[in-house]
mmCIF file of C-alpha atoms in Angstrom:
data_model
loop_
_atom_site.group_PDB
_atom_site.id
_atom_site.type_symbol
_atom_site.label_atom_id
_atom_site.label_comp_id
_atom_site.label_asym_id
_atom_site.label_seq_id
_atom_site.Cartn_x
_atom_site.Cartn_y
_atom_site.Cartn_z
ATOM 1 C CA UNK A 1 4.706 -3.633 4.374
ATOM 2 C CA UNK A 2 1.022 -3.472 4.363
ATOM 3 C CA UNK A 3 0.005 -5.219 7.386
ATOM 4 C CA UNK A 4 0.204 -1.763 9.579
ATOM 5 C CA UNK A 5 -2.331 -0.147 6.325
ATOM 6 C CA UNK A 6 -4.308 -3.263 6.546
ATOM 7 C CA UNK A 7 -4.881 -3.371 9.780
ATOM 8 C CA UNK A 8 -5.836 -0.216 12.640
ATOM 9 C CA UNK A 9 -4.104 -0.256 15.802
ATOM 10 C CA UNK A 10 -7.154 -1.697 17.458
ATOM 11 C CA UNK A 11 -6.491 -4.954 15.857
ATOM 12 C CA UNK A 12 -3.243 -4.975 15.974
ATOM 13 C CA UNK A 13 -2.583 -6.317 19.095
ATOM 14 C CA UNK A 14 -2.592 -10.051 17.512
ATOM 15 C CA UNK A 15 0.951 -8.946 16.360
ATOM 16 C CA UNK A 16 2.112 -7.597 19.280
ATOM 17 C CA UNK A 17 2.932 -10.860 21.086
ATOM 18 C CA UNK A 18 6.547 -10.040 22.031
ATOM 19 C CA UNK A 19 9.140 -12.194 20.153
ATOM 20 C CA UNK A 20 7.092 -12.776 16.835
ATOM 21 C CA UNK A 21 7.679 -9.099 15.398
ATOM 22 C CA UNK A 22 11.533 -9.179 14.647
ATOM 23 C CA UNK A 23 10.240 -10.142 10.957
ATOM 24 C CA UNK A 24 12.663 -7.219 9.476
ATOM 25 C CA UNK A 25 15.819 -9.108 9.962
ATOM 26 C CA UNK A 26 15.094 -11.986 8.456
ATOM 27 C CA UNK A 27 16.241 -11.671 4.223
ATOM 28 C CA UNK A 28 17.139 -14.317 1.740
ATOM 29 C CA UNK A 29 18.545 -17.039 3.039
ATOM 30 C CA UNK A 30 15.669 -18.168 4.943
ATOM 31 C CA UNK A 31 13.860 -20.889 4.168
ATOM 32 C CA UNK A 32 10.697 -19.887 2.664
ATOM 33 C CA UNK A 33 7.036 -21.011 4.009
ATOM 34 C CA UNK A 34 3.880 -20.436 2.305
ATOM 35 C CA UNK A 35 0.744 -18.931 3.850
ATOM 36 C CA UNK A 36 -1.982 -21.256 2.765
ATOM 37 C CA UNK A 37 -5.634 -20.775 2.955
ATOM 38 C CA UNK A 38 -8.439 -23.308 3.194
ATOM 39 C CA UNK A 39 -11.823 -23.707 1.753
ATOM 40 C CA UNK A 40 -15.166 -23.502 3.939
ATOM 41 C CA UNK A 41 -18.850 -23.374 3.518
ATOM 42 C CA UNK A 42 -19.476 -20.434 5.084
ATOM 43 C CA UNK A 43 -16.652 -17.484 4.700
ATOM 44 C CA UNK A 44 -18.602 -15.360 1.700
ATOM 45 C CA UNK A 45 -16.466 -14.907 -1.562
ATOM 46 C CA UNK A 46 -16.869 -11.086 -1.548
ATOM 47 C CA UNK A 47 -15.527 -11.273 1.858
ATOM 48 C CA UNK A 48 -12.151 -13.437 1.245
ATOM 49 C CA UNK A 49 -11.318 -11.342 -1.903
ATOM 50 C CA UNK A 50 -11.723 -8.177 0.033
ATOM 51 C CA UNK A 51 -9.703 -9.866 2.806
ATOM 52 C CA UNK A 52 -7.097 -10.441 0.007
ATOM 53 C CA UNK A 53 -7.626 -6.955 -1.469
ATOM 54 C CA UNK A 54 -7.516 -4.726 1.885
ATOM 55 C CA UNK A 55 -5.099 -7.026 4.116
ATOM 56 C CA UNK A 56 -2.271 -8.144 1.320
ATOM 57 C CA UNK A 57 -2.948 -4.743 -0.707
ATOM 58 C CA UNK A 58 -3.584 -7.307 -4.002
ATOM 59 C CA UNK A 59 -5.001 -5.793 -7.087
ATOM 60 C CA UNK A 60 -9.094 -7.192 -7.650
ATOM 61 C CA UNK A 61 -7.756 -9.321 -10.033
ATOM 62 C CA UNK A 62 -5.613 -11.049 -8.052
ATOM 63 C CA UNK A 63 -7.354 -11.351 -5.027
ATOM 64 C CA UNK A 64 -10.565 -12.864 -6.894
ATOM 65 C CA UNK A 65 -8.097 -15.237 -9.123
ATOM 66 C CA UNK A 66 -6.689 -16.470 -5.671
ATOM 67 C CA UNK A 67 -10.393 -16.412 -3.922
ATOM 68 C CA UNK A 68 -11.289 -18.805 -6.803
ATOM 69 C CA UNK A 69 -8.548 -20.692 -6.470
ATOM 70 C CA UNK A 70 -9.687 -21.780 -2.528
ATOM 71 C CA UNK A 71 -13.093 -22.012 -3.796
ATOM 72 C CA UNK A 72 -12.533 -24.403 -6.768
ATOM 73 C CA UNK A 73 -9.039 -26.365 -5.414
ATOM 74 C CA UNK A 74 -9.969 -26.080 -2.047
ATOM 75 C CA UNK A 75 -6.903 -24.568 -0.604
ATOM 76 C CA UNK A 76 -4.405 -21.809 -2.213
ATOM 77 C CA UNK A 77 -1.022 -20.275 -1.517
ATOM 78 C CA UNK A 78 -1.984 -16.668 -0.987
ATOM 79 C CA UNK A 79 1.618 -15.412 0.387
ATOM 80 C CA UNK A 80 5.537 -16.344 0.858
ATOM 81 C CA UNK A 81 7.819 -15.001 3.157
ATOM 82 C CA UNK A 82 9.933 -15.927 6.597
ATOM 83 C CA UNK A 83 8.100 -18.381 8.751
ATOM 84 C CA UNK A 84 7.710 -15.464 11.294
ATOM 85 C CA UNK A 85 6.009 -13.221 8.215
ATOM 86 C CA UNK A 86 3.494 -15.602 7.162
ATOM 87 C CA UNK A 87 2.699 -16.469 11.174
ATOM 88 C CA UNK A 88 1.852 -13.159 11.414
ATOM 89 C CA UNK A 89 -0.298 -13.069 8.191
ATOM 90 C CA UNK A 90 -1.825 -16.158 9.533
ATOM 91 C CA UNK A 91 -2.866 -14.510 12.934
ATOM 92 C CA UNK A 92 -3.660 -11.622 11.033
ATOM 93 C CA UNK A 93 -6.355 -14.300 8.793
ATOM 94 C CA UNK A 94 -7.787 -16.305 11.946
ATOM 95 C CA UNK A 95 -8.503 -12.383 12.856
ATOM 96 C CA UNK A 96 -10.833 -11.994 10.034
ATOM 97 C CA UNK A 97 -12.295 -15.665 10.415
ATOM 98 C CA UNK A 98 -10.419 -17.421 7.411
ATOM 99 C CA UNK A 99 -9.017 -20.885 7.638
ATOM 100 C CA UNK A 100 -5.510 -20.463 7.382
ATOM 101 C CA UNK A 101 -1.885 -22.425 7.648
ATOM 102 C CA UNK A 102 1.168 -22.228 7.362
ATOM 103 C CA UNK A 103 3.790 -24.663 5.982
ATOM 104 C CA UNK A 104 7.325 -25.084 4.776
ATOM 105 C CA UNK A 105 7.667 -24.097 1.105
ATOM 106 C CA UNK A 106 9.069 -27.805 -0.759
ATOM 107 C CA UNK A 107 10.861 -26.966 -3.927
ATOM 108 C CA UNK A 108 8.906 -29.390 -5.746
ATOM 109 C CA UNK A 109 5.242 -28.047 -5.209
ATOM 110 C CA UNK A 110 3.608 -28.862 -2.039
ATOM 111 C CA UNK A 111 0.864 -30.253 -3.338
ATOM 112 C CA UNK A 112 -1.697 -27.414 -4.297
ATOM 113 C CA UNK A 113 -0.905 -28.707 -7.592
ATOM 114 C CA UNK A 114 -0.503 -25.090 -9.609
ATOM 115 C CA UNK A 115 2.935 -24.592 -8.995
ATOM 116 C CA UNK A 116 2.309 -21.158 -9.841
ATOM 117 C CA UNK A 117 3.601 -17.719 -7.675
ATOM 118 C CA UNK A 118 6.681 -19.525 -6.468
ATOM 119 C CA UNK A 119 8.835 -16.648 -5.204
ATOM 120 C CA UNK A 120 6.695 -14.115 -6.910
ATOM 121 C CA UNK A 121 6.404 -11.496 -3.685
ATOM 122 C CA UNK A 122 8.677 -8.595 -3.720
ATOM 123 C CA UNK B 1 -37.019 -5.194 8.257
ATOM 124 C CA UNK B 2 -33.553 -4.016 7.399
ATOM 125 C CA UNK B 3 -31.866 -2.202 4.798
ATOM 126 C CA UNK B 4 -28.945 -3.612 2.784
ATOM 127 C CA UNK B 5 -25.653 -1.389 3.383
ATOM 128 C CA UNK B 6 -25.008 0.883 1.009
ATOM 129 C CA UNK B 7 -22.039 2.929 0.157
ATOM 130 C CA UNK B 8 -22.226 6.855 -0.964
ATOM 131 C CA UNK B 9 -21.277 10.115 0.499
ATOM 132 C CA UNK B 10 -21.596 9.616 4.517
ATOM 133 C CA UNK B 11 -19.692 6.424 4.201
ATOM 134 C CA UNK B 12 -21.444 2.786 4.288
ATOM 135 C CA UNK B 13 -24.519 3.077 6.017
ATOM 136 C CA UNK B 14 -27.535 0.657 7.276
ATOM 137 C CA UNK B 15 -30.695 0.367 8.915
ATOM 138 C CA UNK B 16 -31.634 -2.261 11.124
ATOM 139 C CA UNK B 17 -34.782 -2.892 13.151
ATOM 140 C CA UNK B 18 -34.857 -3.058 16.810
ATOM 141 C CA UNK B 19 -35.937 -6.550 17.072
ATOM 142 C CA UNK B 20 -33.137 -6.840 14.333
ATOM 143 C CA UNK B 21 -30.584 -5.033 16.345
ATOM 144 C CA UNK B 22 -31.561 -6.789 19.251
ATOM 145 C CA UNK B 23 -30.621 -9.971 17.909
ATOM 146 C CA UNK B 24 -27.338 -9.129 16.844
ATOM 147 C CA UNK B 25 -26.113 -7.768 20.046
ATOM 148 C CA UNK B 26 -27.157 -11.035 21.745
ATOM 149 C CA UNK B 27 -25.243 -12.888 19.081
ATOM 150 C CA UNK B 28 -22.274 -10.694 19.167
ATOM 151 C CA UNK B 29 -22.496 -11.029 23.276
ATOM 152 C CA UNK B 30 -22.699 -14.827 22.741
ATOM 153 C CA UNK B 31 -19.661 -15.209 20.639
ATOM 154 C CA UNK B 32 -17.550 -12.966 23.420
ATOM 155 C CA UNK B 33 -18.503 -15.359 26.331
ATOM 156 C CA UNK B 34 -17.291 -18.283 24.268
ATOM 157 C CA UNK B 35 -14.113 -16.344 23.565
ATOM 158 C CA UNK B 36 -13.758 -15.026 26.750
ATOM 159 C CA UNK B 37 -9.960 -16.927 28.380
ATOM 160 C CA UNK B 38 -10.724 -19.001 31.112
ATOM 161 C CA UNK B 39 -9.358 -17.337 34.560
ATOM 162 C CA UNK B 40 -6.873 -19.584 35.675
ATOM 163 C CA UNK B 41 -6.185 -19.844 39.451
ATOM 164 C CA UNK B 42 -2.603 -20.249 39.022
ATOM 165 C CA UNK B 43 -1.720 -18.177 35.692
ATOM 166 C CA UNK B 44 1.346 -15.966 36.009
ATOM 167 C CA UNK B 45 -0.300 -12.117 35.487
ATOM 168 C CA UNK B 46 2.794 -11.210 33.804
ATOM 169 C CA UNK B 47 2.648 -13.717 31.144
ATOM 170 C CA UNK B 48 -1.036 -12.798 31.137
ATOM 171 C CA UNK B 49 -0.552 -9.418 30.466
ATOM 172 C CA UNK B 50 2.335 -10.175 27.507
ATOM 173 C CA UNK B 51 -0.527 -12.333 26.114
ATOM 174 C CA UNK B 52 1.459 -15.655 26.651
ATOM 175 C CA UNK B 53 -1.029 -18.426 27.878
ATOM 176 C CA UNK B 54 1.518 -21.584 28.684
ATOM 177 C CA UNK B 55 -1.621 -23.460 29.377
ATOM 178 C CA UNK B 56 -3.265 -22.812 25.956
ATOM 179 C CA UNK B 57 -4.743 -26.111 23.987
ATOM 180 C CA UNK B 58 -6.563 -26.643 21.062
ATOM 181 C CA UNK B 59 -10.305 -26.079 22.000
ATOM 182 C CA UNK B 60 -12.545 -29.068 22.708
ATOM 183 C CA UNK B 61 -15.485 -27.432 20.735
ATOM 184 C CA UNK B 62 -16.213 -27.452 17.471
ATOM 185 C CA UNK B 63 -17.235 -23.481 16.814
ATOM 186 C CA UNK B 64 -14.172 -22.656 19.235
ATOM 187 C CA UNK B 65 -11.794 -24.552 17.319
ATOM 188 C CA UNK B 66 -12.776 -22.977 13.873
ATOM 189 C CA UNK B 67 -12.610 -19.306 15.385
ATOM 190 C CA UNK B 68 -9.407 -20.352 16.817
ATOM 191 C CA UNK B 69 -7.776 -22.553 14.565
ATOM 192 C CA UNK B 70 -4.061 -24.608 14.067
ATOM 193 C CA UNK B 71 -1.609 -22.839 12.447
ATOM 194 C CA UNK B 72 0.044 -25.696 11.126
ATOM 195 C CA UNK B 73 -2.197 -28.902 9.401
ATOM 196 C CA UNK B 74 0.392 -31.506 10.340
ATOM 197 C CA UNK B 75 2.429 -30.192 13.149
ATOM 198 C CA UNK B 76 0.193 -30.615 16.305
ATOM 199 C CA UNK B 77 3.444 -29.779 18.562
ATOM 200 C CA UNK B 78 3.849 -26.369 16.098
ATOM 201 C CA UNK B 79 0.341 -25.477 16.290
ATOM 202 C CA UNK B 80 0.430 -25.941 20.272
ATOM 203 C CA UNK B 81 3.433 -23.982 20.534
ATOM 204 C CA UNK B 82 1.892 -21.002 18.256
ATOM 205 C CA UNK B 83 -1.293 -20.856 20.368
ATOM 206 C CA UNK B 84 0.290 -20.497 23.639
ATOM 207 C CA UNK B 85 2.110 -17.027 22.268
ATOM 208 C CA UNK B 86 -0.940 -16.042 20.105
ATOM 209 C CA UNK B 87 -4.195 -17.218 21.204
ATOM 210 C CA UNK B 88 -4.726 -15.071 23.923
ATOM 211 C CA UNK B 89 -4.303 -11.826 22.175
ATOM 212 C CA UNK B 90 -6.665 -13.481 19.024
ATOM 213 C CA UNK B 91 -9.201 -13.942 21.285
ATOM 214 C CA UNK B 92 -8.899 -10.511 22.638
ATOM 215 C CA UNK B 93 -8.833 -8.853 19.007
ATOM 216 C CA UNK B 94 -12.198 -10.904 17.957
ATOM 217 C CA UNK B 95 -13.712 -9.893 21.310
ATOM 218 C CA UNK B 96 -12.858 -6.228 20.181
ATOM 219 C CA UNK B 97 -14.129 -6.123 16.859
ATOM 220 C CA UNK B 98 -17.585 -7.892 18.245
ATOM 221 C CA UNK B 99 -17.372 -5.574 21.383
ATOM 222 C CA UNK B 100 -17.256 -2.335 18.893
ATOM 223 C CA UNK B 101 -19.825 -3.887 16.232
ATOM 224 C CA UNK B 102 -22.413 -4.444 19.630
ATOM 225 C CA UNK B 103 -21.597 -0.768 20.947
ATOM 226 C CA UNK B 104 -22.705 0.813 17.125
ATOM 227 C CA UNK B 105 -26.101 -0.968 17.582
ATOM 228 C CA UNK B 106 -27.481 1.842 19.691
ATOM 229 C CA UNK B 107 -29.226 3.458 16.700
ATOM 230 C CA UNK B 108 -31.408 2.714 14.205
ATOM 231 C CA UNK B 109 -29.325 4.177 11.624
ATOM 232 C CA UNK B 110 -25.700 2.815 10.897
ATOM 233 C CA UNK B 111 -23.132 4.973 9.577
ATOM 234 C CA UNK B 112 -19.889 2.798 9.797
ATOM 235 C CA UNK B 113 -16.292 4.472 9.328
ATOM 236 C CA UNK B 114 -13.841 1.967 7.639
ATOM 237 C CA UNK B 115 -12.788 0.795 10.928
ATOM 238 C CA UNK B 116 -16.280 0.266 12.005
ATOM 239 C CA UNK B 117 -17.099 -1.558 8.817
ATOM 240 C CA UNK B 118 -13.803 -3.721 9.236
ATOM 241 C CA UNK B 119 -14.667 -4.786 13.075
ATOM 242 C CA UNK B 120 -18.567 -5.453 11.799
ATOM 243 C CA UNK B 121 -17.436 -7.452 9.012
ATOM 244 C CA UNK B 122 -15.097 -9.714 11.747
ATOM 245 C CA UNK B 123 -18.240 -9.736 14.061
ATOM 246 C CA UNK B 124 -20.629 -11.201 11.661
ATOM 247 C CA UNK B 125 -18.053 -13.549 9.837
ATOM 248 C CA UNK B 126 -17.438 -15.203 13.563
ATOM 249 C CA UNK B 127 -21.085 -15.498 14.421
ATOM 250 C CA UNK B 128 -21.739 -17.067 11.113
ATOM 251 C CA UNK B 129 -19.001 -19.417 11.683
ATOM 252 C CA UNK B 130 -20.281 -20.128 15.117
ATOM 253 C CA UNK B 131 -24.065 -20.592 13.572
ATOM 254 C CA UNK B 132 -22.479 -22.652 11.106
ATOM 255 C CA UNK B 133 -20.725 -25.413 13.457
ATOM 256 C CA UNK B 134 -24.176 -25.542 15.351
ATOM 257 C CA UNK B 135 -26.280 -26.026 12.254
ATOM 258 C CA UNK B 136 -23.237 -28.640 10.828
ATOM 259 C CA UNK B 137 -22.847 -26.585 7.953
ATOM 260 C CA UNK B 138 -19.953 -28.845 6.605
ATOM 261 C CA UNK B 139 -19.995 -28.368 2.427
ATOM 262 C CA UNK B 140 -21.679 -26.513 -0.112
ATOM 263 C CA UNK B 141 -24.309 -28.519 -0.219
ATOM 264 C CA UNK B 142 -25.203 -28.140 3.587
ATOM 265 C CA UNK B 143 -24.895 -24.916 2.987
ATOM 266 C CA UNK B 144 -27.812 -24.721 0.164
ATOM 267 C CA UNK B 145 -30.098 -26.845 2.349
ATOM 268 C CA UNK B 146 -29.806 -24.074 5.267
ATOM 269 C CA UNK B 147 -30.292 -21.298 2.363
ATOM 270 C CA UNK B 148 -33.555 -22.720 1.840
ATOM 271 C CA UNK B 149 -34.967 -21.582 4.555
ATOM 272 C CA UNK B 150 -36.187 -18.174 4.338
ATOM 273 C CA UNK B 151 -39.636 -17.575 5.872
ATOM 274 C CA UNK B 152 -39.638 -16.940 9.406
ATOM 275 C CA UNK B 153 -43.249 -18.290 9.764
ATOM 276 C CA UNK B 154 -41.309 -21.847 9.017
ATOM 277 C CA UNK B 155 -39.328 -21.476 12.222
ATOM 278 C CA UNK B 156 -40.649 -24.276 14.224
ATOM 279 C CA UNK B 157 -37.737 -25.584 16.190
ATOM 280 C CA UNK B 158 -34.680 -24.342 17.272
ATOM 281 C CA UNK B 159 -32.690 -25.769 14.397
ATOM 282 C CA UNK B 160 -34.898 -23.893 11.829
ATOM 283 C CA UNK B 161 -34.979 -20.927 13.963
ATOM 284 C CA UNK B 162 -30.814 -20.999 13.860
ATOM 285 C CA UNK B 163 -31.037 -21.539 9.917
ATOM 286 C CA UNK B 164 -33.146 -18.050 9.679
ATOM 287 C CA UNK B 165 -30.645 -15.976 11.944
ATOM 288 C CA UNK B 166 -27.746 -17.326 9.759
ATOM 289 C CA UNK B 167 -29.205 -16.597 6.471
ATOM 290 C CA UNK B 168 -29.984 -13.159 7.741
ATOM 291 C CA UNK B 169 -26.377 -12.498 9.189
ATOM 292 C CA UNK B 170 -25.037 -14.115 5.794
ATOM 293 C CA UNK B 171 -27.608 -11.340 3.819
ATOM 294 C CA UNK B 172 -26.233 -8.593 6.014
ATOM 295 C CA UNK B 173 -22.650 -9.109 5.738
ATOM 296 C CA UNK B 174 -22.741 -9.685 2.282
ATOM 297 C CA UNK B 175 -24.286 -6.097 1.872
ATOM 298 C CA UNK B 176 -22.035 -5.033 4.173
ATOM 299 C CA UNK B 177 -18.952 -6.291 2.283
ATOM 300 C CA UNK B 178 -20.085 -5.077 -1.272
ATOM 301 C CA UNK B 179 -20.080 -1.657 0.315
ATOM 302 C CA UNK B 180 -17.051 -2.112 1.455
ATOM 303 C CA UNK B 181 -15.436 -3.338 -2.079
ATOM 304 C CA UNK B 182 -17.218 -0.166 -3.248
ATOM 305 C CA UNK B 183 -15.598 1.527 -0.815
ATOM 306 C CA UNK B 184 -12.188 0.318 -1.802
ATOM 307 C CA UNK B 185 -12.857 1.720 -5.627
ATOM 308 C CA UNK B 186 -12.791 5.487 -4.716
#
């Protein structure tokens, strides 16, 4: 996964807290969770975009699109996965200073209103 | 006067005046002290070693709460449990970035490796989050208002001084991130 590429050994401590690391064994049947990034007036748009590109390995276009969604709509779902996966992402985002939360994916749209990106993750 | 960070053959380079380095060193140090976990007398040393903190609570200080936010918007119990498993290591990784950036301040000329640059951008971001809380920046309008303060001769009280410092760190971080984005292209 992109995690080890994006985070150097010195910032990886945030993911080493014992039980939270066994994400590999979880697969399809798990309930999907969303990683949500919230807007705030402090984080630079360039920085948010940089974090999406370098941490998730997203293209420039995708990173900018998600960043603008955060900026304009107040929040954006930027990744999906098992609970453990999105929690690990959330800690990494907190490490970067982004305001991230996790939430259970709901079939009928989770309030972000866009309805896009369902199950797009590989 | 500081020079904007640039990406070139040597990597990411920048230049800061001694007074600017002193200012950043103290800002980085202030945020490190905010993040230091409290020592508790009855703490389980083994739990502390693996990063568990059974007594972790949502911080009462707003700035600290922004640095160490809840992981769930609506589920306080889930946030608290998550905090007990992860907050200590999050504090440590933030302190690590702040200290690494601080160590790099020993020379006028800054030459940053990709990992230095990441530490710097995180450290500057955390400093800005804390300053923004102290300045009561709640929305884009507040941020715009603070942004108007650019003239150091206007620094007459703590508030205007903090605004100038905030704008300086914003400018520095923006120039650094632009250089980092450029480095991603190559």
